[in-house]
Amino acid sequence: MKVFLNPGHAPNGNPDPGACGNGLRESDIAAQVGHLVEGYLIAAGLEVMTLQSDSLSEITDTANDWGADVFVSIHCNSAASEFARGVETFSFPGSVGGRDIAGCIQRQIVGAFAEIDPDFPDRGLKEANFYVVRNTDMPACLVELAFISNEEDAALLKFQVDDYARAIARGVTDYEQAIS
Ligand SMILES: [Zn+2]
């Protein structure tokens, strides 16, 4: 299975670091998690391509041209309220495959973090018309790992990078088993 990983926003935060808060930049966290996920998936025998780019069309064109079987975009959430917390995963409205991969990843993150932080909310699966899930030809999802704008969530993003990566990788391998 060919897995396309897209850490959100621009490499090294230039020109777009994404959301910033509590001393963290979304582009950096997404890149760290994506790099680790790539390693775990390659170790599991999957083909992986990772691209972080400020150009959304470059991302979806590359995934489509490569013939990816599944697409995962990695982001951090942000809200005006400093109290908003939790993980949520998006897919394109009506996409059955998108909802499947979103569900596999959401389940693994929720399961892993239930032990790390029992107060970490499961915000569930959502649908959204985001560019990268709309313009990819394969099942696609976008995971919002946690809120960079919340102090407790930011601590998870800073210190539990490897737990996020393992959970996403397990979600992808769960998906592979489900479709094979
Ligand atoms: Zn983002």
PDB file of C-alpha atoms and ligand atoms in Angstrom:
ATOM      1  CA  MET A   1       0.000   0.000   0.000  1.00  0.00           C
ATOM      2  CA  LYS A   2       1.237   3.464  -0.905  1.00  0.00           C
ATOM      3  CA  VAL A   3       0.767   5.991   1.876  1.00  0.00           C
ATOM      4  CA  PHE A   4       1.054   9.712   1.276  1.00  0.00           C
ATOM      5  CA  LEU A   5       1.813  11.832   4.351  1.00  0.00           C
ATOM      6  CA  ASN A   6       1.343  15.595   4.352  1.00  0.00           C
ATOM      7  CA  PRO A   7       2.566  17.459   7.409  1.00  0.00           C
ATOM      8  CA  GLY A   8       0.575  20.673   7.367  1.00  0.00           C
ATOM      9  CA  HIS A   9       1.816  24.124   6.388  1.00  0.00           C
ATOM     10  CA  ALA A  10       5.223  25.197   5.119  1.00  0.00           C
ATOM     11  CA  PRO A  11       8.590  23.528   5.774  1.00  0.00           C
ATOM     12  CA  ASN A  12      10.407  25.348   8.575  1.00  0.00           C
ATOM     13  CA  GLY A  13       7.355  27.571   8.897  1.00  0.00           C
ATOM     14  CA  ASN A  14       8.415  29.668   5.915  1.00  0.00           C
ATOM     15  CA  PRO A  15       6.231  31.414   4.832  1.00  0.00           C
ATOM     16  CA  ASP A  16       3.382  29.778   6.779  1.00  0.00           C
ATOM     17  CA  PRO A  17       3.962  28.212  10.211  1.00  0.00           C
ATOM     18  CA  GLY A  18       0.255  27.468  10.667  1.00  0.00           C
ATOM     19  CA  ALA A  19      -1.123  27.945  14.167  1.00  0.00           C
ATOM     20  CA  CYS A  20       1.259  29.130  16.858  1.00  0.00           C
ATOM     21  CA  GLY A  21       0.862  28.990  20.611  1.00  0.00           C
ATOM     22  CA  ASN A  22       2.503  28.010  23.884  1.00  0.00           C
ATOM     23  CA  GLY A  23       5.914  28.303  22.257  1.00  0.00           C
ATOM     24  CA  LEU A  24       5.074  25.842  19.474  1.00  0.00           C
ATOM     25  CA  ARG A  25       4.527  26.141  15.738  1.00  0.00           C
ATOM     26  CA  GLU A  26       2.094  23.842  13.954  1.00  0.00           C
ATOM     27  CA  SER A  27       4.441  23.351  10.979  1.00  0.00           C
ATOM     28  CA  ASP A  28       7.201  22.042  13.264  1.00  0.00           C
ATOM     29  CA  ILE A  29       4.992  19.615  15.204  1.00  0.00           C
ATOM     30  CA  ALA A  30       3.401  18.302  12.011  1.00  0.00           C
ATOM     31  CA  ALA A  31       6.842  17.770  10.430  1.00  0.00           C
ATOM     32  CA  GLN A  32       8.158  15.916  13.494  1.00  0.00           C
ATOM     33  CA  VAL A  33       5.123  13.650  13.692  1.00  0.00           C
ATOM     34  CA  GLY A  34       5.123  13.031   9.933  1.00  0.00           C
ATOM     35  CA  HIS A  35       8.804  12.079   9.916  1.00  0.00           C
ATOM     36  CA  LEU A  36       8.259   9.528  12.682  1.00  0.00           C
ATOM     37  CA  VAL A  37       5.109   8.118  11.055  1.00  0.00           C
ATOM     38  CA  GLU A  38       7.074   7.628   7.842  1.00  0.00           C
ATOM     39  CA  GLY A  39       9.695   5.591   9.704  1.00  0.00           C
ATOM     40  CA  TYR A  40       7.124   3.368  11.388  1.00  0.00           C
ATOM     41  CA  LEU A  41       5.245   2.723   8.157  1.00  0.00           C
ATOM     42  CA  ILE A  42       8.396   1.903   6.199  1.00  0.00           C
ATOM     43  CA  ALA A  43       9.375  -0.490   9.004  1.00  0.00           C
ATOM     44  CA  ALA A  44       5.932  -2.077   8.592  1.00  0.00           C
ATOM     45  CA  GLY A  45       6.642  -2.652   4.901  1.00  0.00           C
ATOM     46  CA  LEU A  46       4.545   0.114   3.385  1.00  0.00           C
ATOM     47  CA  GLU A  47       5.570   2.552   0.676  1.00  0.00           C
ATOM     48  CA  VAL A  48       5.557   6.117   1.935  1.00  0.00           C
ATOM     49  CA  MET A  49       5.890   9.538   0.364  1.00  0.00           C
ATOM     50  CA  THR A  50       5.972  12.594   2.614  1.00  0.00           C
ATOM     51  CA  LEU A  51       5.514  16.144   1.375  1.00  0.00           C
ATOM     52  CA  GLN A  52       5.170  19.321   3.392  1.00  0.00           C
ATOM     53  CA  SER A  53       4.542  22.279   1.118  1.00  0.00           C
ATOM     54  CA  ASP A  54       2.993  25.704   1.139  1.00  0.00           C
ATOM     55  CA  SER A  55       1.307  24.794  -2.170  1.00  0.00           C
ATOM     56  CA  LEU A  56      -1.850  22.753  -1.622  1.00  0.00           C
ATOM     57  CA  SER A  57      -2.106  21.956  -5.331  1.00  0.00           C
ATOM     58  CA  GLU A  58       1.462  20.636  -5.330  1.00  0.00           C
ATOM     59  CA  ILE A  59       0.515  18.332  -2.457  1.00  0.00           C
ATOM     60  CA  THR A  60      -2.607  16.900  -4.070  1.00  0.00           C
ATOM     61  CA  ASP A  61      -1.070  16.720  -7.581  1.00  0.00           C
ATOM     62  CA  THR A  62       1.924  14.830  -6.183  1.00  0.00           C
ATOM     63  CA  ALA A  63      -0.269  12.380  -4.257  1.00  0.00           C
ATOM     64  CA  ASN A  64      -2.494  11.805  -7.293  1.00  0.00           C
ATOM     65  CA  ASP A  65       0.401  11.438  -9.755  1.00  0.00           C
ATOM     66  CA  TRP A  66       2.187   8.992  -7.429  1.00  0.00           C
ATOM     67  CA  GLY A  67      -0.960   6.881  -7.230  1.00  0.00           C
ATOM     68  CA  ALA A  68      -1.219   6.921  -3.448  1.00  0.00           C
ATOM     69  CA  ASP A  69      -3.710   4.465  -1.937  1.00  0.00           C
ATOM     70  CA  VAL A  70      -4.364   6.594   1.111  1.00  0.00           C
ATOM     71  CA  PHE A  71      -3.618  10.183   2.123  1.00  0.00           C
ATOM     72  CA  VAL A  72      -3.074  11.560   5.625  1.00  0.00           C
ATOM     73  CA  SER A  73      -2.643  15.263   6.371  1.00  0.00           C
ATOM     74  CA  ILE A  74      -1.296  16.118   9.834  1.00  0.00           C
ATOM     75  CA  HIS A  75      -2.246  19.358  11.580  1.00  0.00           C
ATOM     76  CA  CYS A  76      -2.642  21.010  14.969  1.00  0.00           C
ATOM     77  CA  ASN A  77      -5.827  22.762  15.943  1.00  0.00           C
ATOM     78  CA  SER A  78      -6.278  26.253  17.344  1.00  0.00           C
ATOM     79  CA  ALA A  79      -9.211  28.102  18.848  1.00  0.00           C
ATOM     80  CA  ALA A  80     -10.000  31.525  20.220  1.00  0.00           C
ATOM     81  CA  SER A  81     -10.913  29.850  23.501  1.00  0.00           C
ATOM     82  CA  GLU A  82      -7.852  28.689  25.396  1.00  0.00           C
ATOM     83  CA  PHE A  83     -10.013  25.921  26.889  1.00  0.00           C
ATOM     84  CA  ALA A  84     -10.703  24.029  23.636  1.00  0.00           C
ATOM     85  CA  ARG A  85      -8.973  20.628  23.705  1.00  0.00           C
ATOM     86  CA  GLY A  86      -8.891  17.273  21.987  1.00  0.00           C
ATOM     87  CA  VAL A  87      -8.338  15.366  18.774  1.00  0.00           C
ATOM     88  CA  GLU A  88     -10.594  15.309  15.710  1.00  0.00           C
ATOM     89  CA  THR A  89     -10.198  13.869  12.232  1.00  0.00           C
ATOM     90  CA  PHE A  90     -11.798  15.155   9.048  1.00  0.00           C
ATOM     91  CA  SER A  91     -12.739  13.575   5.751  1.00  0.00           C
ATOM     92  CA  PHE A  92     -14.488  14.866   2.649  1.00  0.00           C
ATOM     93  CA  PRO A  93     -18.298  14.877   2.960  1.00  0.00           C
ATOM     94  CA  GLY A  94     -19.709  11.581   1.688  1.00  0.00           C
ATOM     95  CA  SER A  95     -16.342   9.869   1.152  1.00  0.00           C
ATOM     96  CA  VAL A  96     -16.701   6.343   2.571  1.00  0.00           C
ATOM     97  CA  GLY A  97     -12.991   5.560   2.230  1.00  0.00           C
ATOM     98  CA  GLY A  98     -12.064   8.909   3.720  1.00  0.00           C
ATOM     99  CA  ARG A  99     -14.257   8.226   6.715  1.00  0.00           C
ATOM    100  CA  ASP A 100     -12.665   4.774   7.075  1.00  0.00           C
ATOM    101  CA  ILE A 101      -9.087   6.052   7.250  1.00  0.00           C
ATOM    102  CA  ALA A 102     -10.191   8.948   9.471  1.00  0.00           C
ATOM    103  CA  GLY A 103     -11.878   6.494  11.838  1.00  0.00           C
ATOM    104  CA  CYS A 104      -8.836   4.217  12.042  1.00  0.00           C
ATOM    105  CA  ILE A 105      -6.536   7.107  12.960  1.00  0.00           C
ATOM    106  CA  GLN A 106      -8.967   8.776  15.358  1.00  0.00           C
ATOM    107  CA  ARG A 107      -9.535   5.469  17.199  1.00  0.00           C
ATOM    108  CA  GLN A 108      -5.821   4.832  17.656  1.00  0.00           C
ATOM    109  CA  ILE A 109      -5.061   8.336  18.926  1.00  0.00           C
ATOM    110  CA  VAL A 110      -8.010   8.273  21.334  1.00  0.00           C
ATOM    111  CA  GLY A 111      -6.942   4.837  22.582  1.00  0.00           C
ATOM    112  CA  ALA A 112      -3.306   5.837  23.075  1.00  0.00           C
ATOM    113  CA  PHE A 113      -4.071   9.108  24.833  1.00  0.00           C
ATOM    114  CA  ALA A 114      -6.741   7.708  27.154  1.00  0.00           C
ATOM    115  CA  GLU A 115      -3.854   6.407  29.244  1.00  0.00           C
ATOM    116  CA  ILE A 116      -1.551   9.403  28.818  1.00  0.00           C
ATOM    117  CA  ASP A 117      -4.209  12.001  29.730  1.00  0.00           C
ATOM    118  CA  PRO A 118      -7.686  10.782  30.748  1.00  0.00           C
ATOM    119  CA  ASP A 119      -9.052  14.318  30.278  1.00  0.00           C
ATOM    120  CA  PHE A 120      -8.008  14.526  26.615  1.00  0.00           C
ATOM    121  CA  PRO A 121     -11.270  14.796  24.646  1.00  0.00           C
ATOM    122  CA  ASP A 122     -12.326  12.644  21.697  1.00  0.00           C
ATOM    123  CA  ARG A 123     -13.925  15.255  19.443  1.00  0.00           C
ATOM    124  CA  GLY A 124     -14.790  12.569  16.936  1.00  0.00           C
ATOM    125  CA  LEU A 125     -14.979  12.292  13.168  1.00  0.00           C
ATOM    126  CA  LYS A 126     -16.004  15.316  11.155  1.00  0.00           C
ATOM    127  CA  GLU A 127     -16.555  16.176   7.530  1.00  0.00           C
ATOM    128  CA  ALA A 128     -15.114  19.257   5.874  1.00  0.00           C
ATOM    129  CA  ASN A 129     -14.519  20.591   2.413  1.00  0.00           C
ATOM    130  CA  PHE A 130     -10.783  21.104   2.971  1.00  0.00           C
ATOM    131  CA  TYR A 131      -8.696  21.457  -0.193  1.00  0.00           C
ATOM    132  CA  VAL A 132      -6.470  18.438   0.407  1.00  0.00           C
ATOM    133  CA  VAL A 133      -9.333  16.020   1.090  1.00  0.00           C
ATOM    134  CA  ARG A 134     -11.423  17.429  -1.774  1.00  0.00           C
ATOM    135  CA  ASN A 135      -8.711  17.292  -4.445  1.00  0.00           C
ATOM    136  CA  THR A 136      -7.148  13.903  -3.681  1.00  0.00           C
ATOM    137  CA  ASP A 137      -8.278  10.908  -5.753  1.00  0.00           C
ATOM    138  CA  MET A 138      -7.734   8.361  -2.943  1.00  0.00           C
ATOM    139  CA  PRO A 139      -9.304   7.995   0.533  1.00  0.00           C
ATOM    140  CA  ALA A 140      -8.019  10.980   2.468  1.00  0.00           C
ATOM    141  CA  CYS A 141      -8.203  12.400   5.956  1.00  0.00           C
ATOM    142  CA  LEU A 142      -6.887  15.361   7.907  1.00  0.00           C
ATOM    143  CA  VAL A 143      -6.112  14.844  11.565  1.00  0.00           C
ATOM    144  CA  GLU A 144      -6.016  17.720  14.050  1.00  0.00           C
ATOM    145  CA  LEU A 145      -3.788  16.221  16.742  1.00  0.00           C
ATOM    146  CA  ALA A 146      -4.627  18.643  19.561  1.00  0.00           C
ATOM    147  CA  PHE A 147      -5.057  22.364  20.237  1.00  0.00           C
ATOM    148  CA  ILE A 148      -1.818  24.309  20.147  1.00  0.00           C
ATOM    149  CA  SER A 149      -3.794  27.142  21.764  1.00  0.00           C
ATOM    150  CA  ASN A 150      -4.432  25.118  24.940  1.00  0.00           C
ATOM    151  CA  GLU A 151      -1.674  24.694  27.500  1.00  0.00           C
ATOM    152  CA  GLU A 152      -2.373  21.027  28.336  1.00  0.00           C
ATOM    153  CA  ASP A 153      -2.810  20.053  24.685  1.00  0.00           C
ATOM    154  CA  ALA A 154       0.359  21.940  23.742  1.00  0.00           C
ATOM    155  CA  ALA A 155       2.252  19.894  26.329  1.00  0.00           C
ATOM    156  CA  LEU A 156       0.998  16.733  24.613  1.00  0.00           C
ATOM    157  CA  LEU A 157       2.099  18.091  21.229  1.00  0.00           C
ATOM    158  CA  LYS A 158       5.518  18.908  22.642  1.00  0.00           C
ATOM    159  CA  PHE A 159       6.233  15.774  24.650  1.00  0.00           C
ATOM    160  CA  GLN A 160       4.107  12.999  23.122  1.00  0.00           C
ATOM    161  CA  VAL A 161       5.182  13.367  19.500  1.00  0.00           C
ATOM    162  CA  ASP A 162       6.184   9.719  19.334  1.00  0.00           C
ATOM    163  CA  ASP A 163       2.837   8.566  20.779  1.00  0.00           C
ATOM    164  CA  TYR A 164       1.025  10.519  18.080  1.00  0.00           C
ATOM    165  CA  ALA A 165       3.250   9.026  15.400  1.00  0.00           C
ATOM    166  CA  ARG A 166       2.798   5.456  16.616  1.00  0.00           C
ATOM    167  CA  ALA A 167      -0.969   5.939  16.819  1.00  0.00           C
ATOM    168  CA  ILE A 168      -1.199   7.348  13.290  1.00  0.00           C
ATOM    169  CA  ALA A 169       0.972   4.532  11.939  1.00  0.00           C
ATOM    170  CA  ARG A 170      -1.210   1.939  13.686  1.00  0.00           C
ATOM    171  CA  GLY A 171      -4.295   3.640  12.277  1.00  0.00           C
ATOM    172  CA  VAL A 172      -2.868   3.324   8.762  1.00  0.00           C
ATOM    173  CA  THR A 173      -2.003  -0.356   9.227  1.00  0.00           C
ATOM    174  CA  ASP A 174      -5.482  -0.956  10.704  1.00  0.00           C
ATOM    175  CA  TYR A 175      -6.908   0.601   7.550  1.00  0.00           C
ATOM    176  CA  GLU A 176      -4.695  -1.560   5.339  1.00  0.00           C
ATOM    177  CA  GLN A 177      -5.940  -4.710   7.104  1.00  0.00           C
ATOM    178  CA  ALA A 178      -9.543  -3.558   6.867  1.00  0.00           C
ATOM    179  CA  ILE A 179      -9.399  -3.111   3.080  1.00  0.00           C
ATOM    180  CA  SER A 180      -7.294  -6.177   2.234  1.00  0.00           C
TER     181      SER A 180
HETATM  182 ZN    ZN B   1      -3.164  23.418   9.983  1.00  0.00          ZN
END
